[in-house]
């Protein structure tokens, strides 16, 4: 079996055999499949097995894999040289496109990953407010920068316990943790730290503890609390940006953040991130202002070409989001129905094309509730689906991503495989 051989070789020279932990399939107790190629909603492993893919590179492939227009843009850009370390026209086009699409973004800076986008946005928020403390939510993932790696799920008032070895106490001392969908937990942190909180950062839809939608009024409440306390509101739209709507979760829910971080979809499959927002805040960033942030490969011409091609397709295709969100509504309702009919304890959460099934009888609205899931059952479900040619996230606490390339026939086939599993 070639995936197994590659995994054995990989483990000898790459930590855990992978370049990002979830790829190792550790939480489903299997060896990972090594992927050779992908097209549309299909992905093929090195053995030649074909799967309907519901990961989509964890979000970027909203138009399906290897979209011809994106590939052509990449090929054309590559022929002119891969990197200059100098200003280019495509970067201007990209910034204008983003500012034109997302009203809260008046200025934007390109970086190379979602991690970098969040790290830089937090720095800008601290520089602008002159305050050090940041509020994040248990179960929200904001990349792997030191200050954001605070142990999730450790309760409302938990202060600064690093969630990773190698992160000094000092780096997370100013990171406060609140409970998702619980405005009182946020108010309590502001009361305990008056005049010290620079920003609240939130995934406007929780997508890294499984999918956890915001309850009505939660995001609006965060906006009001920040305004009342002179703090900034940062939406981490690395997953939700250009997915729930063209203007992201902020458009979908009608709440305007001060700063926004992007990644994943914005690069069309290339390594890209971005952070942007209010002009007065972004004017703090070097070389305009005193907040230093830089990048040798930032705004890379090939990456910009891929991102621009994908964003333009998203912008210019009529009804794309209405259709994609409707497909998500129908798919996740059908999934819910199958599990209900079979009497399987479950909670299907979804927003548009993002969703997941928790194997728990609880309603899941935060990290602690997500933790009640039967991960053994998820592992069995994952294994069954993979064996049926359906490639899901190899963890209970990740999302399923639908793309515009998923056909009604493929969605039906997927639901049939779920029916087999619960039979
Ligand atoms: C993936 C993700 C990140 C980190 O992005 P990378 O490109 O993996 O560094 C940050 N925030 C959210 C919400 C994410 O899903």
XYZ file of C-alpha atoms and ligand atoms in Angstrom:
438
model
C 0.000 0.000 0.000
C 1.724 3.183 -1.112
C 0.121 5.589 1.388
C 1.404 3.381 4.202
C 4.905 3.257 2.651
C 4.973 7.024 2.243
C 3.754 7.490 5.798
C 6.529 5.245 7.111
C 9.131 7.210 5.143
C 7.547 10.511 6.208
C 7.618 9.630 9.891
C 11.356 9.071 9.684
C 12.035 12.650 8.598
C 8.927 14.817 9.293
C 7.495 15.141 12.835
C 4.522 12.774 12.879
C 4.938 12.336 9.129
C 2.933 15.476 8.323
C 3.394 19.212 7.936
C 0.205 20.064 9.872
C -1.083 17.861 12.731
C -4.698 17.094 11.692
C -3.452 15.472 8.473
C -1.995 12.583 10.481
C -5.500 11.062 11.062
C -4.471 10.629 14.729
C -7.935 11.174 16.198
C -9.514 8.535 13.949
C -6.727 6.010 14.576
C -5.764 5.368 10.944
C -2.812 5.978 8.659
C -3.444 9.029 6.457
C -4.140 8.783 2.744
C -1.486 10.479 0.635
C -3.176 12.542 -2.059
C -1.944 12.568 -5.643
C -4.384 14.905 -7.393
C -7.812 16.499 -7.327
C -10.403 17.904 -9.707
C -13.803 19.437 -8.983
C -15.245 17.762 -5.870
C -13.051 14.643 -6.353
C -9.718 13.764 -4.830
C -7.492 10.755 -5.611
C -4.970 9.098 -3.314
C -1.672 7.612 -4.485
C -3.305 4.177 -4.803
C -5.754 5.679 -7.300
C -8.807 5.508 -4.990
C -11.331 8.220 -5.780
C -13.195 10.148 -3.073
C -15.839 12.856 -2.935
C -13.920 15.484 -0.967
C -15.579 17.443 1.856
C -12.383 19.065 3.135
C -11.538 21.185 0.102
C -8.098 21.969 1.574
C -9.961 23.124 4.746
C -11.935 25.724 2.852
C -10.008 27.324 -0.012
C -11.504 25.145 -2.761
C -14.984 26.689 -2.705
C -15.147 26.379 -6.511
C -13.838 22.827 -6.452
C -10.272 21.698 -7.113
C -8.201 22.732 -10.122
C -10.665 25.276 -11.491
C -9.523 26.031 -15.070
C -9.682 29.832 -14.672
C -7.567 29.746 -11.515
C -5.037 27.361 -13.076
C -4.715 29.525 -16.148
C -4.114 32.650 -14.057
C -1.398 30.836 -12.093
C 0.327 29.577 -15.241
C 0.259 33.011 -16.838
C 1.675 34.710 -13.717
C 4.389 32.070 -13.256
C 5.756 32.656 -16.744
C 6.551 36.262 -15.754
C 8.619 35.203 -12.750
C 7.787 33.712 -9.366
C 8.735 36.509 -6.980
C 10.306 39.960 -7.124
C 10.229 41.252 -3.546
C 8.965 44.489 -5.061
C 5.594 46.183 -5.550
C 3.349 44.813 -8.338
C 0.102 45.742 -10.070
C -1.660 42.556 -8.920
C -1.278 43.613 -5.261
C -3.066 46.878 -5.982
C -5.791 45.015 -7.844
C -6.166 42.577 -4.937
C -6.396 45.342 -2.311
C -8.931 47.272 -4.395
C -10.965 44.109 -4.939
C -11.090 43.250 -1.211
C -11.885 46.839 -0.160
C -14.603 46.924 -2.829
C -16.170 43.678 -1.626
C -15.962 44.100 2.172
C -17.215 47.522 3.336
C -15.489 47.380 6.765
C -12.113 46.931 5.073
C -10.796 50.363 4.083
C -7.155 49.283 3.896
C -5.640 45.824 3.719
C -2.219 44.179 4.017
C -1.415 40.830 2.355
C 0.474 38.126 4.270
C 1.178 34.417 3.689
C -1.177 32.542 6.020
C -4.112 32.902 8.366
C -1.762 32.589 11.324
C 0.226 35.584 10.125
C -2.944 37.573 9.448
C -4.205 37.079 13.021
C -0.820 37.696 14.621
C -0.517 40.967 12.689
C -4.099 42.121 13.310
C -3.645 41.579 17.048
C -0.425 43.600 16.934
C -2.183 46.421 15.067
C -5.038 46.386 17.612
C -2.578 46.612 20.495
C -0.596 49.347 18.775
C -3.712 51.371 18.021
C -5.317 51.130 21.466
C -2.124 51.179 23.526
C -3.575 48.238 25.476
C -2.173 44.719 25.838
C -5.010 42.338 26.670
C -6.963 40.314 24.110
C -10.173 38.348 24.629
C -10.605 35.116 22.677
C -13.134 32.308 22.993
C -12.567 28.746 24.115
C -12.687 26.496 21.066
C -11.927 29.253 18.547
C -8.723 28.671 16.598
C -6.770 31.641 15.343
C -3.632 30.008 13.989
C -0.537 28.992 15.925
C 1.042 32.298 16.980
C 2.108 32.212 20.642
C -0.483 34.617 22.046
C -3.374 32.731 20.413
C -2.357 29.276 21.689
C -4.209 29.561 24.939
C -5.722 26.410 26.333
C -9.236 26.221 25.008
C -12.168 25.093 27.111
C -10.728 26.031 30.449
C -13.657 28.056 31.605
C -14.860 31.613 31.666
C -12.270 33.484 33.652
C -9.251 31.409 32.794
C -6.213 33.562 32.309
C -3.248 32.873 30.103
C -2.496 29.175 30.398
C -0.443 28.200 27.329
C -2.040 25.427 25.275
C 1.265 24.304 23.837
C 4.661 23.434 25.160
C 7.195 26.055 24.121
C 4.877 29.021 24.607
C 6.195 31.139 27.497
C 3.691 32.202 30.190
C 4.582 35.785 29.317
C 3.252 35.377 25.769
C -0.232 34.324 26.872
C -0.537 36.298 30.126
C -2.538 38.923 28.247
C -4.851 36.469 26.467
C -8.182 36.128 28.276
C -10.610 33.319 27.450
C -14.402 33.704 27.285
C -17.183 31.239 26.481
C -18.645 31.230 22.951
C -22.266 32.434 22.777
C -22.023 33.777 26.338
C -21.950 37.579 26.436
C -21.876 37.591 30.255
C -18.520 35.809 30.163
C -17.174 38.638 27.986
C -18.664 41.367 30.192
C -17.073 39.740 33.239
C -13.639 39.913 31.611
C -14.115 43.605 30.788
C -15.227 44.307 34.370
C -12.204 42.496 35.772
C -9.774 44.266 33.406
C -11.026 47.864 33.053
C -9.284 49.913 30.355
C -6.858 47.087 29.590
C -8.509 45.094 26.774
C -7.329 46.021 23.272
C -9.642 43.733 21.325
C -12.060 40.838 21.234
C -11.214 38.317 18.523
C -13.859 35.841 17.418
C -14.661 33.385 14.663
C -18.078 34.800 13.672
C -19.074 31.172 13.131
C -17.092 28.742 15.259
C -15.520 26.307 12.784
C -12.636 24.800 14.718
C -14.608 23.010 17.480
C -16.839 21.449 14.878
C -19.279 24.036 13.531
C -20.869 26.253 16.193
C -23.075 29.059 14.853
C -23.418 32.329 16.763
C -26.728 32.592 18.608
C -28.920 35.518 17.519
C -27.552 38.685 19.102
C -24.151 37.240 20.086
C -22.085 39.067 17.455
C -24.161 42.251 17.871
C -23.594 41.983 21.625
C -19.829 41.743 21.130
C -19.965 44.855 18.971
C -21.814 46.743 21.731
C -19.474 45.559 24.518
C -16.402 46.588 22.516
C -17.898 50.008 21.762
C -18.804 50.584 25.398
C -15.250 49.805 26.478
C -13.113 51.404 23.752
C -11.955 47.988 22.550
C -11.719 46.771 18.950
C -13.721 43.892 17.478
C -11.719 41.541 15.255
C -13.547 39.002 13.100
C -11.355 36.070 12.161
C -12.902 35.294 8.767
C -10.127 32.965 7.623
C -12.810 30.319 6.999
C -16.041 32.349 6.758
C -14.647 35.102 4.514
C -15.966 34.855 0.919
C -17.799 31.655 1.980
C -21.039 32.478 3.797
C -21.507 35.459 1.516
C -19.215 37.415 -0.774
C -18.668 39.867 2.104
C -18.267 37.032 4.602
C -19.921 36.463 7.959
C -19.967 40.209 8.594
C -22.239 40.645 5.585
C -24.211 37.493 6.372
C -24.975 38.603 9.952
C -24.814 42.377 9.398
C -22.189 43.166 12.048
C -19.253 45.443 11.203
C -15.928 44.582 12.852
C -13.012 47.022 13.189
C -10.492 44.554 11.800
C -10.885 41.359 9.770
C -8.490 38.526 9.033
C -8.674 36.442 5.860
C -6.959 33.311 4.564
C -7.879 30.081 2.816
C -10.359 31.165 0.054
C -8.519 34.457 -0.522
C -5.544 32.563 -1.995
C -7.496 30.221 -4.281
C -5.347 27.346 -2.935
C -2.058 29.253 -2.715
C -0.573 30.283 0.666
C -2.176 33.688 1.286
C -3.612 35.615 4.200
C -4.678 39.210 4.708
C -5.733 41.575 7.472
C -7.553 44.830 7.068
C -10.144 47.182 8.435
C -10.582 50.764 9.568
C -8.272 53.239 7.882
C -7.216 54.852 11.182
C -6.131 51.462 12.578
C -4.427 50.197 9.407
C -2.584 53.538 9.148
C -0.620 52.391 12.216
C 1.096 49.682 10.137
C 4.673 50.209 8.857
C 5.923 51.997 6.815
C 2.980 54.355 7.419
C 3.000 53.944 11.204
C 4.879 52.442 14.149
C 3.406 48.878 14.111
C 6.037 46.767 12.350
C 4.963 43.960 10.025
C 6.668 42.673 6.869
C 7.045 39.666 4.553
C 9.537 38.651 1.857
C 6.922 36.700 -0.120
C 3.853 38.742 0.886
C 1.720 39.670 -2.125
C 3.546 37.055 -4.193
C 2.539 37.447 -7.867
C 1.517 33.809 -8.429
C -0.459 33.720 -5.184
C -2.166 37.006 -6.031
C -3.063 35.692 -9.491
C -4.732 32.605 -8.009
C -6.610 34.609 -5.384
C -7.723 37.295 -7.823
C -9.018 34.728 -10.315
C -11.010 32.907 -7.630
C -12.413 36.061 -5.977
C -13.491 37.475 -9.344
C -15.316 34.242 -10.172
C -17.058 34.398 -6.785
C -17.992 38.042 -7.322
C -19.168 37.651 -10.902
C -21.161 34.396 -10.783
C -24.841 35.254 -10.293
C -26.613 33.540 -7.361
C -23.492 31.564 -6.412
C -23.912 32.054 -2.661
C -27.691 31.625 -2.694
C -27.296 28.284 -4.491
C -24.370 27.067 -2.382
C -26.086 27.988 0.899
C -29.326 26.341 -0.246
C -27.416 23.166 -1.131
C -25.937 23.271 2.383
C -29.344 23.816 4.012
C -30.814 20.836 2.140
C -27.830 18.551 2.653
C -27.470 19.107 6.397
C -31.245 18.872 6.939
C -31.217 15.509 5.139
C -28.247 14.336 7.213
C -30.068 15.362 10.395
C -33.156 13.487 9.227
C -31.264 10.253 8.549
C -29.628 10.279 12.002
C -32.952 11.146 13.697
C -34.800 8.339 11.897
C -32.093 5.893 12.975
C -32.303 7.072 16.602
C -28.602 8.022 16.720
C -27.853 10.674 19.380
C -26.548 13.600 17.388
C -26.464 17.342 16.820
C -26.075 18.570 13.240
C -24.913 22.194 13.202
C -24.527 24.162 10.014
C -24.418 27.598 8.423
C -24.697 27.590 4.639
C -22.004 25.354 3.144
C -20.249 24.716 6.501
C -21.519 22.017 8.806
C -20.759 19.056 11.003
C -22.391 16.254 12.953
C -21.594 15.910 16.653
C -22.372 12.480 18.073
C -23.983 13.797 21.262
C -27.578 14.221 22.447
C -26.669 17.787 23.600
C -27.311 20.931 21.616
C -23.792 22.238 20.868
C -23.339 26.002 21.310
C -19.857 26.201 22.790
C -16.619 24.301 23.319
C -17.636 22.464 26.502
C -20.805 21.199 24.794
C -18.793 20.099 21.737
C -16.590 18.084 24.108
C -19.579 15.881 25.044
C -19.346 14.197 21.612
C -18.608 10.500 21.255
C -15.337 10.725 19.311
C -15.150 6.932 19.048
C -18.399 6.976 17.135
C -17.078 9.759 14.923
C -13.984 7.652 14.164
C -16.218 4.721 13.139
C -18.317 7.069 10.991
C -15.197 8.533 9.363
C -13.842 5.059 8.598
C -17.124 3.889 7.099
C -17.426 6.991 4.933
C -13.820 6.777 3.725
C -14.445 3.149 2.778
C -17.480 4.338 0.794
C -15.402 6.863 -1.148
C -16.304 9.916 0.944
C -13.425 11.978 2.337
C -14.496 13.796 5.543
C -12.471 15.679 8.138
C -10.474 13.137 10.180
C -11.645 14.768 13.429
C -14.938 15.367 15.209
C -13.925 18.976 15.786
C -13.589 20.155 12.196
C -16.077 21.312 9.581
C -17.397 19.730 6.402
C -16.982 22.089 3.448
C -19.383 22.000 0.489
C -18.238 23.567 -2.772
C -20.012 24.674 -5.920
C -18.548 21.533 -7.554
C -20.585 19.139 -5.360
C -23.375 17.868 -7.613
C -26.825 16.825 -6.327
C -25.893 13.267 -7.360
C -22.687 13.325 -5.245
C -24.556 14.763 -2.268
C -27.161 11.963 -2.620
C -24.409 9.346 -2.776
C -22.926 10.792 0.399
C -26.273 10.615 2.227
C -26.698 7.008 1.032
C -23.351 6.167 2.652
C -24.577 7.744 5.920
C -27.749 5.583 5.689
C -25.535 2.508 5.350
C -23.538 3.550 8.413
C -26.568 3.858 10.702
C -28.308 0.726 9.395
C -7.094 27.960 9.401
C -7.401 29.064 10.342
C -6.415 29.973 10.771
C -4.957 29.782 10.448
O -4.702 29.871 9.092
P -3.381 29.142 8.492
O -3.380 29.572 7.061
O -3.564 27.688 8.724
O -2.229 29.700 9.255
C -6.804 31.056 11.528
N -8.089 31.239 11.859
C -9.060 30.392 11.486
C -10.479 30.675 11.856
C -8.742 29.266 10.732
O -9.700 28.391 10.398
